[in-house]
mmCIF file with all atom_site columns, C-alpha atoms in Angstrom:
data_model
loop_
_atom_site.group_PDB
_atom_site.id
_atom_site.type_symbol
_atom_site.label_atom_id
_atom_site.label_alt_id
_atom_site.label_comp_id
_atom_site.label_asym_id
_atom_site.label_entity_id
_atom_site.label_seq_id
_atom_site.pdbx_PDB_ins_code
_atom_site.Cartn_x
_atom_site.Cartn_y
_atom_site.Cartn_z
_atom_site.occupancy
_atom_site.B_iso_or_equiv
_atom_site.pdbx_formal_charge
_atom_site.auth_seq_id
_atom_site.auth_comp_id
_atom_site.auth_asym_id
_atom_site.auth_atom_id
_atom_site.pdbx_PDB_model_num
ATOM 1   C CA . MET A 1 1   ? -19.843 -2.691  11.960  1.00 67.00 ? 1   MET A CA 1
ATOM 2   C CA . ALA A 1 2   ? -20.350 -5.501  9.522   1.00 86.00 ? 2   ALA A CA 1
ATOM 3   C CA . LEU A 1 3   ? -20.116 -9.233  9.814   1.00 92.00 ? 3   LEU A CA 1
ATOM 4   C CA . VAL A 1 4   ? -19.638 -11.061 6.533   1.00 92.00 ? 4   VAL A CA 1
ATOM 5   C CA . LYS A 1 5   ? -19.403 -14.752 6.001   1.00 92.00 ? 5   LYS A CA 1
ATOM 6   C CA . ARG A 1 6   ? -16.803 -15.839 3.423   1.00 90.00 ? 6   ARG A CA 1
ATOM 7   C CA . GLY A 1 7   ? -16.956 -19.526 2.825   1.00 92.00 ? 7   GLY A CA 1
ATOM 8   C CA . LYS A 1 8   ? -17.382 -20.988 6.279   1.00 92.00 ? 8   LYS A CA 1
ATOM 9   C CA . THR A 1 9   ? -15.563 -18.202 8.121   1.00 93.00 ? 9   THR A CA 1
ATOM 10  C CA . TRP A 1 10  ? -16.926 -14.932 9.535   1.00 93.00 ? 10  TRP A CA 1
ATOM 11  C CA . HIS A 1 11  ? -15.052 -11.665 8.845   1.00 93.00 ? 11  HIS A CA 1
ATOM 12  C CA . THR A 1 12  ? -15.518 -8.225  10.366  1.00 91.00 ? 12  THR A CA 1
ATOM 13  C CA . HIS A 1 13  ? -15.296 -4.799  8.768   1.00 89.00 ? 13  HIS A CA 1
ATOM 14  C CA . PHE A 1 14  ? -15.624 -1.671  10.919  1.00 87.00 ? 14  PHE A CA 1
ATOM 15  C CA . PHE A 1 15  ? -14.302 1.880   11.382  1.00 86.00 ? 15  PHE A CA 1
ATOM 16  C CA . VAL A 1 16  ? -13.077 3.524   14.561  1.00 83.00 ? 16  VAL A CA 1
ATOM 17  C CA . ASP A 1 17  ? -12.261 7.211   14.430  1.00 78.00 ? 17  ASP A CA 1
ATOM 18  C CA . GLY A 1 18  ? -12.192 7.140   10.614  1.00 75.00 ? 18  GLY A CA 1
ATOM 19  C CA . VAL A 1 19  ? -9.705  4.214   10.488  1.00 78.00 ? 19  VAL A CA 1
ATOM 20  C CA . ARG A 1 20  ? -10.803 1.042   8.708   1.00 80.00 ? 20  ARG A CA 1
ATOM 21  C CA . TYR A 1 21  ? -10.346 -2.376  10.288  1.00 83.00 ? 21  TYR A CA 1
ATOM 22  C CA . ARG A 1 22  ? -10.932 -5.655  8.447   1.00 85.00 ? 22  ARG A CA 1
ATOM 23  C CA . GLN A 1 23  ? -10.083 -9.008  9.857   1.00 86.00 ? 23  GLN A CA 1
ATOM 24  C CA . SER A 1 24  ? -11.044 -12.645 9.816   1.00 89.00 ? 24  SER A CA 1
ATOM 25  C CA . LEU A 1 25  ? -12.724 -13.811 12.995  1.00 92.00 ? 25  LEU A CA 1
ATOM 26  C CA . GLU A 1 26  ? -11.542 -17.376 12.358  1.00 91.00 ? 26  GLU A CA 1
ATOM 27  C CA . THR A 1 27  ? -14.845 -18.945 13.326  1.00 92.00 ? 27  THR A CA 1
ATOM 28  C CA . GLY A 1 28  ? -17.865 -20.352 11.593  1.00 93.00 ? 28  GLY A CA 1
ATOM 29  C CA . ASP A 1 29  ? -20.218 -19.697 14.577  1.00 94.00 ? 29  ASP A CA 1
ATOM 30  C CA . TRP A 1 30  ? -22.200 -16.489 14.247  1.00 94.00 ? 30  TRP A CA 1
ATOM 31  C CA . ARG A 1 31  ? -22.557 -15.874 18.016  1.00 95.00 ? 31  ARG A CA 1
ATOM 32  C CA . GLU A 1 32  ? -18.839 -16.382 18.581  1.00 95.00 ? 32  GLU A CA 1
ATOM 33  C CA . ALA A 1 33  ? -18.132 -14.016 15.662  1.00 94.00 ? 33  ALA A CA 1
ATOM 34  C CA . GLN A 1 34  ? -20.247 -11.294 17.278  1.00 94.00 ? 34  GLN A CA 1
ATOM 35  C CA . ALA A 1 35  ? -18.384 -11.682 20.560  1.00 94.00 ? 35  ALA A CA 1
ATOM 36  C CA . LYS A 1 36  ? -14.977 -11.583 18.813  1.00 93.00 ? 36  LYS A CA 1
ATOM 37  C CA . GLU A 1 37  ? -16.013 -8.497  16.799  1.00 93.00 ? 37  GLU A CA 1
ATOM 38  C CA . LYS A 1 38  ? -16.970 -6.636  20.019  1.00 93.00 ? 38  LYS A CA 1
ATOM 39  C CA . VAL A 1 39  ? -13.519 -7.489  21.507  1.00 92.00 ? 39  VAL A CA 1
ATOM 40  C CA . LEU A 1 40  ? -11.772 -6.243  18.377  1.00 90.00 ? 40  LEU A CA 1
ATOM 41  C CA . ILE A 1 41  ? -13.788 -2.991  18.372  1.00 91.00 ? 41  ILE A CA 1
ATOM 42  C CA . THR A 1 42  ? -12.850 -2.424  22.038  1.00 91.00 ? 42  THR A CA 1
ATOM 43  C CA . GLN A 1 43  ? -9.158  -3.054  21.220  1.00 88.00 ? 43  GLN A CA 1
ATOM 44  C CA . ALA A 1 44  ? -9.327  -0.656  18.268  1.00 86.00 ? 44  ALA A CA 1
ATOM 45  C CA . THR A 1 45  ? -10.982 2.004   20.427  1.00 87.00 ? 45  THR A CA 1
ATOM 46  C CA . GLN A 1 46  ? -8.162  1.638   22.980  1.00 86.00 ? 46  GLN A CA 1
ATOM 47  C CA . GLY A 1 47  ? -5.532  1.795   20.202  1.00 79.00 ? 47  GLY A CA 1
ATOM 48  C CA . ASN A 1 48  ? -4.331  -1.763  20.666  1.00 80.00 ? 48  ASN A CA 1
ATOM 49  C CA . LEU A 1 49  ? -5.239  -2.992  17.153  1.00 77.00 ? 49  LEU A CA 1
ATOM 50  C CA . ASN A 1 50  ? -3.442  -2.222  13.903  1.00 70.00 ? 50  ASN A CA 1
ATOM 51  C CA . ALA A 1 51  ? -5.461  -0.991  10.965  1.00 64.00 ? 51  ALA A CA 1
ATOM 52  C CA . SER A 1 52  ? -5.787  -3.267  7.959   1.00 56.00 ? 52  SER A CA 1
ATOM 53  C CA . HIS A 1 53  ? -2.817  -2.713  5.612   1.00 52.00 ? 53  HIS A CA 1
ATOM 54  C CA . GLN A 1 54  ? -2.171  0.853   6.891   1.00 53.00 ? 54  GLN A CA 1
ATOM 55  C CA . GLY A 1 55  ? -3.478  2.193   3.565   1.00 65.00 ? 55  GLY A CA 1
ATOM 56  C CA . PHE A 1 56  ? -0.216  1.655   1.691   1.00 71.00 ? 56  PHE A CA 1
ATOM 57  C CA . ALA A 1 57  ? -1.931  1.789   -1.701  1.00 71.00 ? 57  ALA A CA 1
ATOM 58  C CA . LYS A 1 58  ? -3.515  5.100   -0.722  1.00 76.00 ? 58  LYS A CA 1
ATOM 59  C CA . LEU A 1 59  ? -0.204  6.773   0.137   1.00 79.00 ? 59  LEU A CA 1
ATOM 60  C CA . ALA A 1 60  ? 1.254   9.344   -2.182  1.00 84.00 ? 60  ALA A CA 1
ATOM 61  C CA . PHE A 1 61  ? 4.115   7.941   -4.272  1.00 86.00 ? 61  PHE A CA 1
ATOM 62  C CA . PRO A 1 62  ? 6.916   9.623   -2.328  1.00 88.00 ? 62  PRO A CA 1
ATOM 63  C CA . GLN A 1 63  ? 5.645   8.398   1.056   1.00 86.00 ? 63  GLN A CA 1
ATOM 64  C CA . ALA A 1 64  ? 4.994   4.890   -0.284  1.00 83.00 ? 64  ALA A CA 1
ATOM 65  C CA . ALA A 1 65  ? 8.430   4.801   -1.863  1.00 84.00 ? 65  ALA A CA 1
ATOM 66  C CA . GLU A 1 66  ? 10.056  5.783   1.399   1.00 86.00 ? 66  GLU A CA 1
ATOM 67  C CA . SER A 1 67  ? 8.026   3.230   3.337   1.00 81.00 ? 67  SER A CA 1
ATOM 68  C CA . TYR A 1 68  ? 8.809   0.492   0.854   1.00 79.00 ? 68  TYR A CA 1
ATOM 69  C CA . PHE A 1 69  ? 12.503  1.435   0.815   1.00 82.00 ? 69  PHE A CA 1
ATOM 70  C CA . ASN A 1 70  ? 12.746  1.394   4.613   1.00 80.00 ? 70  ASN A CA 1
ATOM 71  C CA . GLY A 1 71  ? 11.092  -2.010  4.725   1.00 77.00 ? 71  GLY A CA 1
ATOM 72  C CA . HIS A 1 72  ? 13.651  -3.451  2.310   1.00 78.00 ? 72  HIS A CA 1
ATOM 73  C CA . LYS A 1 73  ? 16.887  -1.891  3.579   1.00 80.00 ? 73  LYS A CA 1
ATOM 74  C CA . LEU A 1 74  ? 18.058  -5.156  5.050   1.00 81.00 ? 74  LEU A CA 1
ATOM 75  C CA . GLU A 1 75  ? 17.847  -6.845  1.657   1.00 83.00 ? 75  GLU A CA 1
ATOM 76  C CA . LEU A 1 76  ? 20.109  -4.256  -0.016  1.00 83.00 ? 76  LEU A CA 1
ATOM 77  C CA . GLY A 1 77  ? 23.792  -3.520  0.319   1.00 89.00 ? 77  GLY A CA 1
ATOM 78  C CA . GLU A 1 78  ? 24.982  0.019   1.069   1.00 91.00 ? 78  GLU A CA 1
ATOM 79  C CA . SER A 1 79  ? 25.739  0.864   -2.576  1.00 93.00 ? 79  SER A CA 1
ATOM 80  C CA . SER A 1 80  ? 22.415  -0.639  -3.713  1.00 90.00 ? 80  SER A CA 1
ATOM 81  C CA . GLN A 1 81  ? 20.592  1.477   -1.151  1.00 89.00 ? 81  GLN A CA 1
ATOM 82  C CA . LYS A 1 82  ? 22.229  4.663   -2.475  1.00 92.00 ? 82  LYS A CA 1
ATOM 83  C CA . LYS A 1 83  ? 21.419  3.699   -6.084  1.00 92.00 ? 83  LYS A CA 1
ATOM 84  C CA . GLU A 1 84  ? 17.791  2.825   -5.338  1.00 89.00 ? 84  GLU A CA 1
ATOM 85  C CA . ARG A 1 85  ? 17.311  6.040   -3.373  1.00 90.00 ? 85  ARG A CA 1
ATOM 86  C CA . GLN A 1 86  ? 18.847  8.031   -6.257  1.00 93.00 ? 86  GLN A CA 1
ATOM 87  C CA . LEU A 1 87  ? 16.616  6.256   -8.800  1.00 92.00 ? 87  LEU A CA 1
ATOM 88  C CA . LEU A 1 88  ? 13.528  7.268   -6.815  1.00 91.00 ? 88  LEU A CA 1
ATOM 89  C CA . VAL A 1 89  ? 14.277  11.009  -6.811  1.00 93.00 ? 89  VAL A CA 1
ATOM 90  C CA . LYS A 1 90  ? 12.776  11.838  -10.215 1.00 95.00 ? 90  LYS A CA 1
ATOM 91  C CA . PRO A 1 91  ? 9.770   9.483   -9.983  1.00 93.00 ? 91  PRO A CA 1
ATOM 92  C CA . CYS A 1 92  ? 8.915   11.072  -6.636  1.00 92.00 ? 92  CYS A CA 1
ATOM 93  C CA . GLU A 1 93  ? 9.253   14.513  -8.192  1.00 94.00 ? 93  GLU A CA 1
ATOM 94  C CA . PHE A 1 94  ? 7.021   13.530  -11.116 1.00 94.00 ? 94  PHE A CA 1
ATOM 95  C CA . PHE A 1 95  ? 4.289   11.621  -9.270  1.00 91.00 ? 95  PHE A CA 1
ATOM 96  C CA . GLN A 1 96  ? 4.245   13.965  -6.237  1.00 89.00 ? 96  GLN A CA 1
ATOM 97  C CA . GLN A 1 97  ? 0.960   13.418  -4.399  1.00 86.00 ? 97  GLN A CA 1
ATOM 98  C CA . LYS A 1 98  ? -0.530  10.766  -6.723  1.00 87.00 ? 98  LYS A CA 1
ATOM 99  C CA . CYS A 1 99  ? -1.722  7.700   -4.838  1.00 83.00 ? 99  CYS A CA 1
ATOM 100 C CA . LEU A 1 100 ? -0.111  4.374   -5.738  1.00 79.00 ? 100 LEU A CA 1
ATOM 101 C CA . PHE A 1 101 ? -3.343  2.713   -6.814  1.00 78.00 ? 101 PHE A CA 1
ATOM 102 C CA . ARG A 1 102 ? -4.045  5.592   -9.258  1.00 83.00 ? 102 ARG A CA 1
ATOM 103 C CA . ILE A 1 103 ? -0.750  5.237   -11.181 1.00 85.00 ? 103 ILE A CA 1
ATOM 104 C CA . THR A 1 104 ? -1.495  3.759   -14.590 1.00 85.00 ? 104 THR A CA 1
ATOM 105 C CA . PRO A 1 105 ? 0.753   2.503   -17.383 1.00 86.00 ? 105 PRO A CA 1
ATOM 106 C CA . GLU A 1 106 ? -0.092  5.776   -19.241 1.00 90.00 ? 106 GLU A CA 1
ATOM 107 C CA . ASP A 1 107 ? 1.322   7.719   -16.263 1.00 90.00 ? 107 ASP A CA 1
ATOM 108 C CA . VAL A 1 108 ? 4.553   5.737   -16.544 1.00 89.00 ? 108 VAL A CA 1
ATOM 109 C CA . LEU A 1 109 ? 4.717   6.546   -20.257 1.00 92.00 ? 109 LEU A CA 1
ATOM 110 C CA . ARG A 1 110 ? 4.214   10.266  -19.469 1.00 94.00 ? 110 ARG A CA 1
ATOM 111 C CA . PHE A 1 111 ? 7.016   9.989   -16.886 1.00 94.00 ? 111 PHE A CA 1
ATOM 112 C CA . ARG A 1 112 ? 9.365   8.539   -19.582 1.00 94.00 ? 112 ARG A CA 1
ATOM 113 C CA . GLU A 1 113 ? 8.451   11.375  -21.961 1.00 96.00 ? 113 GLU A CA 1
ATOM 114 C CA . TRP A 1 114 ? 9.000   13.945  -19.247 1.00 96.00 ? 114 TRP A CA 1
ATOM 115 C CA . ARG A 1 115 ? 12.423  12.468  -18.350 1.00 96.00 ? 115 ARG A CA 1
ATOM 116 C CA . SER A 1 116 ? 13.395  12.411  -22.022 1.00 96.00 ? 116 SER A CA 1
ATOM 117 C CA . GLU A 1 117 ? 12.459  16.057  -22.368 1.00 95.00 ? 117 GLU A CA 1
ATOM 118 C CA . THR A 1 118 ? 14.640  16.955  -19.353 1.00 94.00 ? 118 THR A CA 1
ATOM 119 C CA . GLY A 1 119 ? 17.656  15.440  -21.136 1.00 94.00 ? 119 GLY A CA 1
ATOM 120 C CA . ALA A 1 120 ? 18.083  12.192  -19.252 1.00 94.00 ? 120 ALA A CA 1
ATOM 121 C CA . GLY A 1 121 ? 19.593  9.289   -21.200 1.00 94.00 ? 121 GLY A CA 1
ATOM 122 C CA . PRO A 1 122 ? 17.792  6.083   -22.082 1.00 94.00 ? 122 PRO A CA 1
ATOM 123 C CA . ALA A 1 123 ? 19.726  4.014   -19.561 1.00 95.00 ? 123 ALA A CA 1
ATOM 124 C CA . ILE A 1 124 ? 18.815  6.281   -16.635 1.00 95.00 ? 124 ILE A CA 1
ATOM 125 C CA . ILE A 1 125 ? 15.214  6.509   -17.753 1.00 94.00 ? 125 ILE A CA 1
ATOM 126 C CA . ASN A 1 126 ? 14.902  2.718   -18.007 1.00 92.00 ? 126 ASN A CA 1
ATOM 127 C CA . MET A 1 127 ? 16.407  2.221   -14.550 1.00 93.00 ? 127 MET A CA 1
ATOM 128 C CA . GLU A 1 128 ? 14.050  4.853   -13.056 1.00 92.00 ? 128 GLU A CA 1
ATOM 129 C CA . VAL A 1 129 ? 11.096  3.261   -14.765 1.00 90.00 ? 129 VAL A CA 1
ATOM 130 C CA . GLY A 1 130 ? 12.227  -0.084  -13.449 1.00 87.00 ? 130 GLY A CA 1
ATOM 131 C CA . VAL A 1 131 ? 11.792  1.024   -9.783  1.00 84.00 ? 131 VAL A CA 1
ATOM 132 C CA . ILE A 1 132 ? 8.261   2.380   -10.333 1.00 84.00 ? 132 ILE A CA 1
ATOM 133 C CA . PRO A 1 133 ? 6.400   -0.964  -10.842 1.00 72.00 ? 133 PRO A CA 1
ATOM 134 C CA . THR A 1 134 ? 8.048   -2.393  -7.719  1.00 67.00 ? 134 THR A CA 1
ATOM 135 C CA . HIS A 1 135 ? 6.365   0.248   -5.554  1.00 60.00 ? 135 HIS A CA 1
ATOM 136 C CA . VAL A 1 136 ? 3.098   0.349   -7.476  1.00 64.00 ? 136 VAL A CA 1
ATOM 137 C CA . GLU A 1 137 ? 2.694   -3.423  -7.471  1.00 62.00 ? 137 GLU A CA 1
ATOM 138 C CA . ALA A 1 138 ? 3.446   -3.597  -3.735  1.00 59.00 ? 138 ALA A CA 1
ATOM 139 C CA . GLY A 1 139 ? 0.721   -1.028  -3.123  1.00 53.00 ? 139 GLY A CA 1
ATOM 140 C CA . LYS A 1 140 ? -1.806  -2.711  -5.393  1.00 51.00 ? 140 LYS A CA 1
ATOM 141 C CA . ALA A 1 141 ? -1.122  -6.107  -3.869  1.00 48.00 ? 141 ALA A CA 1
ATOM 142 C CA . LEU A 1 142 ? -1.872  -4.701  -0.417  1.00 43.00 ? 142 LEU A CA 1
ATOM 143 C CA . ALA A 1 143 ? -4.913  -2.798  -1.666  1.00 42.00 ? 143 ALA A CA 1
ATOM 144 C CA . PHE A 1 144 ? -6.523  -5.914  -3.147  1.00 37.00 ? 144 PHE A CA 1
ATOM 145 C CA . ALA A 1 145 ? -5.356  -8.458  -0.534  1.00 38.00 ? 145 ALA A CA 1
ATOM 146 C CA . TRP A 1 146 ? -8.854  -8.690  0.821   1.00 34.00 ? 146 TRP A CA 1
ATOM 147 C CA . CYS A 1 147 ? -10.708 -9.136  -2.499  1.00 29.00 ? 147 CYS A CA 1
#
């Protein structure tokens, strides 16, 4: 349990059963913040509170890609969904269990080299490389949303 004041607002940061919860308490009063924190901990213990960001940035690339894809299905037409899913096959194979926040530009360059060695053409490689930053940036944005 930790109460931290950011600006004029108190925030809480605590763990319940190994799951991290961070949230603004939307108050500047320390006593009110303590009371709200106790309520949130009780809700988390009962399973009625969602964890902060669900650890998207800590997901392995294939799981994060699937989660991101499922969240954006409504924005894509049927043919675009098929294309995006196909473009994710080789990046998922290459990155396997690597967490999103650990993927670096050097990893993307290694992916390009690996795809080139497997005989893929430049157009396909560029399209596959194009879907990687979308997922990595989504993960990093969520990972650093509280900074």
